[in-house]
Short mmCIF file of C-alpha atoms in Angstrom, two decimals:
data_model
loop_
_atom_site.label_atom_id
_atom_site.label_comp_id
_atom_site.label_asym_id
_atom_site.label_seq_id
_atom_site.Cartn_x
_atom_site.Cartn_y
_atom_site.Cartn_z
CA PRO D 1 -17.38 -1.98 -1.03
CA LEU D 2 -15.07 -0.27 1.39
CA GLN D 3 -11.85 -2.24 -0.43
CA THR D 4 -12.98 -0.89 -3.55
CA GLN D 5 -12.98 2.87 -2.16
CA PHE D 6 -9.63 2.44 -0.80
CA TYR D 7 -8.23 0.91 -3.78
CA THR D 8 -9.45 4.02 -5.51
CA HIS D 9 -8.03 6.41 -3.07
CA ILE D 10 -4.81 4.87 -3.29
CA CYS D 11 -4.68 5.00 -6.93
CA THR D 12 -6.04 8.48 -7.39
CA GLY D 13 -6.19 10.12 -3.90
CA THR D 14 -3.87 12.23 -2.06
CA LEU D 15 -1.87 11.02 1.07
CA LYS D 16 -4.15 13.28 3.35
CA LYS D 17 -7.15 11.24 1.55
CA VAL D 18 -5.76 8.04 2.05
CA GLU D 19 -4.33 8.53 5.57
CA GLN D 20 -8.00 9.64 6.54
CA PHE D 21 -9.54 6.46 5.39
CA ILE D 22 -6.89 4.21 6.71
CA LYS D 23 -7.77 5.99 10.03
CA LYS D 24 -11.26 4.77 9.88
CA HIS D 25 -10.65 1.32 8.49
CA PRO D 26 -7.44 0.46 9.82
CA LYS D 27 -7.90 -3.53 9.21
CA LEU D 28 -7.95 -2.78 5.56
CA LEU D 29 -4.36 -1.81 5.76
CA ASN D 30 -3.00 -5.59 5.29
CA GLU D 31 -6.00 -7.12 3.41
CA PRO D 32 -5.73 -8.22 -0.10
CA PHE D 33 -7.71 -6.77 -2.85
CA GLU D 34 -9.86 -8.99 -5.11
CA ASP D 35 -7.13 -9.51 -7.25
CA GLY D 36 -4.63 -10.46 -4.64
CA SER D 37 -2.63 -7.50 -4.54
CA LEU D 38 -2.17 -5.58 -1.28
CA PRO D 39 -2.29 -1.81 -0.54
CA LEU D 40 1.42 -1.28 0.02
CA HIS D 41 2.31 -3.18 -3.18
CA VAL D 42 -0.30 -1.10 -4.89
CA ALA D 43 1.25 2.14 -3.75
CA ILE D 44 4.61 0.96 -4.50
CA ASP D 45 3.71 -0.22 -7.85
CA LEU D 46 2.20 3.21 -8.54
CA HIS D 47 5.16 4.99 -7.19
CA LYS D 48 2.98 6.41 -4.52
CA LYS D 49 6.23 7.12 -2.05
CA SER D 50 4.28 9.05 0.45
CA ILE D 51 1.64 6.65 0.70
CA ALA D 52 3.66 3.97 0.68
CA ARG D 53 5.79 5.28 3.52
CA MET D 54 2.68 6.21 5.31
CA PHE D 55 1.45 2.67 5.11
CA ILE D 56 4.64 1.19 6.38
CA LYS D 57 4.82 3.79 9.27
CA ARG D 58 1.17 2.71 10.20
CA ASN D 59 2.35 -1.17 10.25
CA ALA D 60 1.76 -2.41 6.99
CA ASP D 61 3.43 -5.79 6.86
CA ALA D 62 5.91 -5.25 4.45
CA ILE D 63 6.90 -9.48 4.21
CA LEU D 64 3.26 -9.97 3.51
CA LYS D 65 3.50 -11.73 0.03
CA ASP D 66 0.56 -11.19 -2.81
CA SER D 67 -1.14 -13.83 -4.95
CA LYS D 68 2.07 -13.97 -7.05
CA ASN D 69 4.46 -14.91 -4.30
CA LEU D 70 5.86 -11.48 -3.96
CA ASP D 71 6.48 -9.13 -0.90
CA ALA D 72 7.02 -5.41 -0.89
CA LEU D 73 10.72 -5.53 -1.19
CA ASP D 74 10.19 -7.17 -4.79
CA HIS D 75 7.65 -4.90 -5.81
CA ALA D 76 10.14 -1.97 -4.94
CA TYR D 77 12.83 -3.46 -6.91
CA SER D 78 10.21 -4.38 -9.87
CA ALA D 79 9.27 -1.00 -9.85
CA GLY D 80 12.61 0.67 -9.56
CA GLU D 81 11.91 2.15 -6.52
CA GLN D 82 15.39 2.25 -4.66
CA LYS D 83 14.43 4.62 -2.27
CA ILE D 84 11.62 2.66 -0.63
CA ALA D 85 13.42 -0.41 -1.15
CA GLU D 86 15.93 1.12 1.10
CA TYR D 87 13.29 2.56 3.30
CA LEU D 88 11.91 -1.00 3.94
#
């Protein structure tokens, strides 16, 4: 499925690869994965700063909450990503 491919690209892909994927499938940007996590949150948790910034520039909804009721700012602080927290 597309969401599985998207998740894999976020976890293992380059910024360019993720950006190409999201250009083809923009609706996936704010769609939760099966586990309830969101693409922006996954990028933040994995310390993929460039991917997280690109998601934000492409209008990822930073206030969406995941299945644990956490938003992007919560994830940034939890992951120790001060720069992303400031960017949000």
